[in-house]
Coordinates of C-alpha atoms in Angstrom, one line a residue:
M1 CA 19.4 -32.2 -31.4
R2 CA 15.7 -32.4 -31.0
K3 CA 16.1 -34.5 -27.9
K4 CA 18.7 -32.1 -26.5
V5 CA 16.3 -29.2 -26.9
W6 CA 13.6 -31.2 -25.3
F7 CA 15.7 -32.0 -22.3
T8 CA 16.6 -28.4 -21.9
M9 CA 13.0 -27.5 -21.9
I10 CA 12.1 -30.1 -19.4
S11 CA 15.0 -28.9 -17.2
L12 CA 13.8 -25.3 -17.3
V13 CA 10.3 -26.3 -16.4
L14 CA 11.3 -28.5 -13.5
I15 CA 13.8 -25.9 -12.2
L16 CA 11.0 -23.4 -12.1
A17 CA 8.7 -25.9 -10.5
L18 CA 11.1 -26.2 -7.6
T19 CA 10.1 -22.9 -6.3
A20 CA 6.7 -24.2 -5.7
C21 CA 7.5 -27.6 -4.4
S22 CA 7.0 -27.0 -0.7
S23 CA 3.8 -28.2 0.9
N24 CA 2.3 -29.1 4.3
T25 CA -0.9 -30.8 5.5
P26 CA -3.4 -29.6 8.0
A27 CA -6.3 -31.7 9.3
S28 CA -8.3 -32.3 6.2
S29 CA -11.7 -31.3 5.1
S30 CA -14.0 -34.1 4.0
G31 CA -16.8 -35.0 1.6
N32 CA -18.4 -32.1 -0.2
N33 CA -18.2 -29.7 2.7
A34 CA -15.2 -27.5 3.2
G35 CA -13.0 -27.8 6.2
T36 CA -12.1 -25.1 8.7
S37 CA -14.1 -21.9 8.7
G38 CA -14.2 -18.8 10.8
V39 CA -14.2 -15.0 10.3
S40 CA -12.4 -12.8 7.8
K41 CA -9.3 -11.3 9.3
D42 CA -10.1 -7.9 7.8
S43 CA -13.8 -7.7 8.4
E44 CA -15.8 -9.9 10.8
T45 CA -19.0 -8.7 9.2
S46 CA -18.0 -9.3 5.6
D47 CA -20.0 -11.8 3.6
A48 CA -17.6 -11.6 0.7
Y49 CA -16.1 -14.9 1.4
F50 CA -17.6 -18.3 2.3
D51 CA -19.9 -19.4 5.1
K52 CA -19.3 -22.5 7.3
G53 CA -20.4 -25.7 5.5
T54 CA -20.4 -24.2 2.1
A55 CA -20.2 -27.0 -0.4
V56 CA -16.9 -27.4 -2.3
K57 CA -18.7 -27.2 -5.6
D58 CA -20.1 -23.8 -4.7
I59 CA -16.8 -22.5 -3.5
I60 CA -15.1 -23.6 -6.7
A61 CA -17.9 -22.3 -8.9
K62 CA -17.8 -18.8 -7.3
A63 CA -14.0 -18.5 -7.4
S64 CA -13.9 -19.9 -10.9
S65 CA -16.6 -17.6 -12.2
E66 CA -14.7 -14.6 -10.8
G67 CA -11.4 -15.8 -12.3
K68 CA -9.8 -16.0 -8.9
V69 CA -8.6 -19.6 -8.6
G70 CA -4.8 -19.3 -8.1
N71 CA -1.9 -21.6 -8.8
W72 CA 1.8 -21.3 -9.5
G73 CA 1.7 -23.4 -12.7
L74 CA 5.0 -24.9 -13.8
G75 CA 3.7 -28.4 -13.0
N76 CA 1.8 -27.6 -9.9
E77 CA -1.5 -27.0 -11.7
Y78 CA -2.5 -30.6 -12.7
E79 CA -4.4 -31.4 -9.5
V80 CA -6.2 -28.0 -9.6
Q81 CA -7.2 -28.6 -13.2
A82 CA -8.5 -32.0 -12.3
L83 CA -10.5 -30.5 -9.5
L84 CA -12.0 -27.8 -11.7
T85 CA -12.9 -30.4 -14.2
K86 CA -14.6 -32.6 -11.5
Y87 CA -16.9 -29.7 -10.8
G88 CA -17.6 -28.7 -14.4
Q89 CA -15.5 -25.6 -14.4
P90 CA -12.9 -24.4 -17.0
T91 CA -9.4 -25.5 -16.3
T92 CA -8.0 -21.9 -16.4
Y93 CA -6.5 -20.4 -13.3
L94 CA -4.9 -17.2 -12.1
S95 CA -1.1 -17.0 -12.0
Q96 CA -0.2 -17.0 -8.3
A97 CA 3.1 -15.6 -6.9
F98 CA 5.1 -17.6 -4.5
D99 CA 4.1 -15.5 -1.5
M100 CA 0.5 -15.3 -0.3
D101 CA 0.0 -11.6 -0.8
G102 CA -2.5 -12.2 -3.5
F103 CA -4.6 -14.2 -1.1
D104 CA -4.2 -11.6 1.6
D105 CA -5.3 -8.7 -0.6
D106 CA -8.2 -10.7 -2.1
S107 CA -6.8 -10.7 -5.6
I108 CA -7.1 -14.5 -5.3
L109 CA -10.2 -16.0 -3.7
L110 CA -9.1 -19.6 -3.8
A111 CA -5.4 -19.9 -3.5
S112 CA -3.0 -22.9 -3.8
A113 CA -1.0 -23.7 -0.7
M114 CA 1.1 -26.6 0.5
T115 CA 0.0 -27.8 3.9
Y116 CA 3.6 -27.8 5.2
N117 CA 4.5 -24.4 3.9
E118 CA 2.2 -21.7 2.5
Y119 CA -0.8 -22.9 4.6
G120 CA 1.4 -22.6 7.7
L121 CA 2.4 -19.1 6.7
V122 CA -1.2 -18.0 6.2
V123 CA -2.5 -19.3 9.6
N124 CA 0.5 -18.7 11.9
A125 CA 1.5 -15.5 13.5
Y126 CA 5.3 -16.1 13.7
D127 CA 7.7 -14.1 11.7
G128 CA 6.7 -14.1 8.0
G129 CA 3.2 -15.4 8.8
Y130 CA -0.1 -13.7 7.9
D131 CA -1.8 -14.6 11.2
Y132 CA -5.3 -15.7 9.9
G133 CA -5.5 -18.5 12.5
D134 CA -8.7 -20.5 11.9
K135 CA -10.2 -17.8 9.7
V136 CA -9.4 -19.8 6.6
G137 CA -10.9 -23.0 5.2
F138 CA -9.3 -25.4 2.7
I139 CA -10.1 -28.0 0.0
D140 CA -7.9 -31.1 0.2
M141 CA -6.9 -32.8 -3.1
N142 CA -6.7 -36.1 -1.3
D143 CA -10.3 -35.9 -0.2
E144 CA -11.4 -34.8 -3.6
G145 CA -9.9 -37.8 -5.3
V146 CA -7.5 -35.8 -7.5
A147 CA -4.3 -36.1 -5.5
M148 CA -1.0 -36.7 -7.2
L149 CA 2.0 -38.2 -5.3
E150 CA 4.8 -35.9 -4.5
D151 CA 8.4 -36.4 -3.2
N152 CA 10.0 -39.8 -4.0
I153 CA 13.5 -41.2 -4.5
F154 CA 14.6 -41.9 -8.0
T155 CA 17.7 -42.8 -10.0
T156 CA 18.4 -43.8 -13.5
K157 CA 17.4 -47.3 -14.7
A158 CA 21.0 -47.9 -15.7
F159 CA 22.3 -46.9 -12.2
A160 CA 19.8 -49.1 -10.4
S161 CA 20.6 -52.1 -12.7
E162 CA 24.4 -51.7 -12.2
N163 CA 24.2 -51.0 -8.4
P164 CA 21.4 -53.0 -6.9
N165 CA 22.9 -53.4 -3.4
T166 CA 23.8 -49.8 -3.2
V167 CA 20.3 -48.7 -4.1
K168 CA 18.8 -51.0 -1.5
A169 CA 21.3 -49.8 1.2
F170 CA 20.5 -46.2 0.3
I171 CA 16.7 -46.8 0.6
Y172 CA 17.2 -48.7 3.8
A173 CA 19.2 -45.9 5.5
S174 CA 17.0 -43.1 4.1
M175 CA 13.8 -44.7 5.4
K176 CA 15.4 -45.3 8.8
G177 CA 16.1 -41.5 8.8
W178 CA 12.5 -40.7 7.8
E179 CA 11.1 -43.0 10.5
Y180 CA 13.3 -41.3 13.2
A181 CA 12.3 -37.9 11.9
C182 CA 8.6 -38.7 12.0
E183 CA 9.0 -40.0 15.5
N184 CA 10.9 -36.9 16.6
P185 CA 9.8 -34.0 14.3
E186 CA 11.1 -31.3 16.6
E187 CA 14.6 -32.8 16.8
A188 CA 14.5 -33.4 13.0
A189 CA 13.6 -29.7 12.4
E190 CA 16.6 -28.7 14.6
I191 CA 18.9 -31.0 12.6
V192 CA 17.7 -29.5 9.3
Y193 CA 18.1 -26.0 10.6
K194 CA 21.7 -26.9 11.5
Y195 CA 22.4 -27.9 7.9
G196 CA 21.3 -24.5 6.6
S197 CA 17.6 -23.8 6.8
S198 CA 16.0 -21.4 4.4
V199 CA 13.1 -20.6 6.8
S200 CA 12.8 -19.6 10.4
T201 CA 13.1 -22.1 13.3
E202 CA 9.4 -21.7 14.0
H203 CA 8.3 -22.4 10.4
Q204 CA 10.8 -25.3 10.3
A205 CA 9.2 -26.9 13.3
Y206 CA 5.7 -26.4 11.8
M207 CA 6.9 -27.8 8.5
A208 CA 8.3 -30.9 10.2
S209 CA 5.0 -31.6 12.0
E210 CA 3.1 -31.3 8.8
V211 CA 5.5 -33.3 6.6
K212 CA 5.1 -36.1 9.1
K213 CA 1.4 -36.4 8.2
L214 CA 2.3 -36.7 4.5
I215 CA 4.7 -39.5 5.2
E216 CA 2.5 -41.5 7.6
T217 CA -0.9 -41.1 5.9
D218 CA -2.0 -42.2 2.5
T219 CA -4.4 -40.5 0.1
T220 CA -7.4 -42.3 1.7
G221 CA -6.5 -41.2 5.2
A222 CA -5.2 -44.6 6.3
S223 CA -2.0 -44.9 8.4
V224 CA 1.2 -45.9 6.7
T225 CA 3.9 -47.8 8.6
D226 CA 6.0 -49.0 5.8
Y227 CA 8.0 -45.9 5.0
G228 CA 8.6 -45.4 1.3
K229 CA 6.2 -47.9 -0.1
M230 CA 4.7 -47.4 -3.5
D231 CA 0.9 -47.5 -3.2
E232 CA -0.4 -49.0 -6.4
A233 CA -3.7 -47.2 -6.6
A234 CA -2.2 -43.8 -5.7
M235 CA 0.6 -44.3 -8.2
Q236 CA -1.9 -45.2 -10.9
Q237 CA -4.1 -42.2 -10.2
T238 CA -1.0 -40.0 -10.4
L239 CA -0.1 -41.5 -13.8
D240 CA -3.7 -41.2 -15.1
L241 CA -4.0 -37.6 -14.1
A242 CA -0.5 -36.8 -15.6
K243 CA -1.6 -38.3 -18.9
E244 CA -4.7 -36.2 -18.9
Y245 CA -3.3 -32.8 -17.9
I246 CA 0.4 -32.7 -18.8
K247 CA 0.7 -31.0 -22.1
L248 CA 3.9 -31.5 -24.2
D249 CA 4.7 -29.6 -27.3
D250 CA 7.0 -32.3 -28.6
S251 CA 4.7 -34.8 -30.5
A252 CA 6.9 -37.8 -29.9
A253 CA 7.1 -37.0 -26.2
A254 CA 3.3 -36.5 -26.0
D255 CA 2.8 -39.9 -27.7
K256 CA 5.2 -41.6 -25.3
L257 CA 3.4 -40.0 -22.3
K258 CA 0.1 -41.5 -23.4
A259 CA 1.7 -44.9 -23.6
L260 CA 3.6 -44.9 -20.3
S261 CA 2.7 -47.5 -17.7
L262 CA 3.7 -47.8 -14.0
E263 CA 6.4 -50.3 -15.1
D264 CA 8.0 -47.5 -17.2
I265 CA 8.5 -45.2 -14.2
R266 CA 9.0 -47.3 -11.1
D267 CA 10.5 -50.6 -9.8
T268 CA 9.2 -51.8 -6.4
T269 CA 11.8 -54.6 -6.0
Y270 CA 14.6 -52.3 -4.5
W271 CA 12.3 -50.9 -1.9
E272 CA 10.9 -54.4 -1.1
G273 CA 14.4 -55.7 -0.6
A274 CA 15.3 -52.7 1.6
N275 CA 12.1 -53.0 3.6
A276 CA 12.6 -56.7 4.2
S277 CA 16.1 -56.3 5.6
I278 CA 16.5 -56.4 9.4
D279 CA 20.1 -55.2 9.5
G280 CA 20.8 -53.2 6.3
N281 CA 23.3 -55.8 5.1
F282 CA 22.9 -56.2 1.4
G283 CA 26.2 -57.8 0.5
P284 CA 29.1 -55.9 -1.2
L285 CA 28.1 -52.4 -2.3
E286 CA 28.8 -51.7 -5.9
K287 CA 29.4 -48.0 -5.1
T288 CA 30.0 -46.7 -1.6
S289 CA 30.1 -42.9 -2.2
V290 CA 26.8 -41.5 -3.5
S291 CA 24.9 -38.3 -3.7
I292 CA 21.2 -37.2 -3.7
Q293 CA 19.9 -34.0 -5.3
L294 CA 17.1 -32.3 -3.4
K295 CA 14.3 -30.3 -5.1
W296 CA 14.9 -27.2 -3.0
L297 CA 17.0 -25.6 -0.2
P298 CA 17.5 -27.4 3.2
Q299 CA 14.1 -27.6 5.0
A300 CA 12.0 -30.1 6.8
Q301 CA 10.5 -31.2 3.6
F302 CA 13.7 -33.3 3.3
M303 CA 14.3 -34.0 7.0
G304 CA 14.6 -37.8 6.6
Y305 CA 17.8 -37.5 4.6
Y306 CA 19.5 -35.0 7.0
V307 CA 18.5 -37.2 10.0
A308 CA 19.9 -40.3 8.3
L309 CA 23.2 -38.3 7.7
E310 CA 23.3 -36.8 11.2
K311 CA 22.5 -40.1 13.0
G312 CA 25.0 -42.1 11.0
Y313 CA 22.5 -44.4 9.3
Y314 CA 24.2 -44.0 5.9
S315 CA 27.6 -44.9 7.3
E316 CA 26.1 -47.9 9.2
V317 CA 25.2 -49.5 5.8
G318 CA 28.6 -48.6 4.3
L319 CA 27.6 -45.5 2.4
E320 CA 29.2 -42.0 2.3
V321 CA 26.3 -39.8 1.3
K322 CA 26.4 -36.2 0.0
I323 CA 23.1 -34.3 0.2
V324 CA 23.0 -31.6 -2.6
P325 CA 20.5 -28.8 -1.9
G326 CA 18.3 -27.7 -4.8
G327 CA 17.8 -24.2 -6.0
G328 CA 16.3 -22.1 -8.8
D329 CA 19.1 -23.1 -11.3
I330 CA 19.0 -26.8 -10.6
G331 CA 16.7 -29.4 -12.1
E332 CA 16.7 -32.7 -10.1
T333 CA 15.7 -34.9 -13.0
T334 CA 18.4 -33.5 -15.3
A335 CA 21.0 -33.7 -12.6
V336 CA 20.3 -37.4 -12.1
Y337 CA 20.0 -38.1 -15.8
N338 CA 23.3 -36.5 -16.7
G339 CA 25.1 -38.3 -13.8
S340 CA 25.9 -35.2 -11.7
V341 CA 24.3 -37.1 -8.8
D342 CA 23.2 -40.7 -8.2
F343 CA 19.8 -40.1 -6.6
G344 CA 17.2 -37.4 -6.7
V345 CA 14.0 -36.3 -5.0
T346 CA 11.1 -35.2 -7.3
W347 CA 7.4 -35.3 -7.8
V348 CA 6.1 -38.3 -9.6
S349 CA 4.6 -36.0 -12.3
N350 CA 8.0 -34.6 -12.9
L351 CA 9.5 -38.0 -13.4
I352 CA 6.7 -39.0 -15.7
A353 CA 7.3 -35.9 -17.9
A354 CA 11.0 -36.5 -17.9
N355 CA 10.6 -40.1 -19.0
A356 CA 8.2 -39.0 -21.7
G357 CA 11.1 -36.9 -22.9
G358 CA 13.4 -40.0 -22.9
M359 CA 15.3 -39.7 -19.6
D360 CA 14.8 -43.3 -18.5
L361 CA 14.5 -42.5 -14.8
L362 CA 13.2 -45.0 -12.2
E363 CA 11.4 -44.3 -8.9
V364 CA 12.7 -46.7 -6.2
A365 CA 10.8 -45.4 -3.2
Q366 CA 7.7 -43.2 -2.6
V367 CA 8.4 -41.0 0.5
Y368 CA 5.3 -38.8 0.5
Q369 CA 2.2 -40.9 0.6
R370 CA -0.4 -38.2 0.0
S371 CA -0.6 -34.8 -1.7
G372 CA 0.2 -31.7 0.3
L373 CA -1.6 -29.4 -2.0
V374 CA -4.8 -27.6 -0.8
L375 CA -6.9 -24.7 -2.0
I376 CA -7.5 -22.2 0.8
Y377 CA -10.2 -19.5 1.1
K378 CA -11.3 -17.0 3.7
T379 CA -14.5 -17.5 5.6
N380 CA -17.2 -15.0 6.6

């Protein structure tokens, strides 16, 4: 009973976290100096914000002292808390809504944004955008050394063990889809839109171009050509930060969290097998009809899977694949754990928390190679 209650709690938290899972990545800031800067949209003479070249520590100190560091919480807060800790600030933050109105009306001075989603809405002028252009700057979690890895592919340990050829074939075809999508982001955006986009065509195209950066660049800024690889250092950093900032009320789960190692949450052999194949032939498939649960509604955040489906990459390896969109009432870890679907897409931190609660999930490929979370601010 205790475990059942815990799973219900995990499910609720992760369901809510879905609403904040979108992100995108602009050109990044670097070092201790903030990135883009310009002039406040509302007042070109205002000095209420930040000047060009203001050090990150000073931006964070000002926003923190005013209680105006914003984040959605629900699992999105760990990187922000790690950043606040890095600069000697309390780990408290202001609850941020899922639109950017709080940033627009100055209720939030330093707001969380995903590079492929909220950041695009803030800077762009298309329908739904706030049209700030280059009048905002940002602090990149990757540059600050507090990045946590995001979207991956996972299943249960039992499913992977019982269906090794199917898992490899699914990874192979999915990564082929991601490679094509990154080479052709505009076409990928159109494909996703066709399958039921939740955002405008303009924002979908913007999102595709930014997601490409998260797929093909690692947390250090280096290029990634092996789609879906699990970078050891980035994985370990994610696990270490998860252990420090994820707080679990269940004492048994909290103890298990502290003891987790990378071997408890991922297995690289399936991706290595898929990546080594030149033709996607892995022998007889144990299961030919599979499904994957997304974190959220159809959008370019998941473009690789829709491209793989549209281009026939799944059928080429002998798989019939159903892509299941997420939503506010669906938890991807719970859906995979209870067998409703075979694969899922989640953040590594979600998988870590789920395994601390006893779900025995297994990451088999890491699609996003860097964090899409940034903190944005207006400039004087």
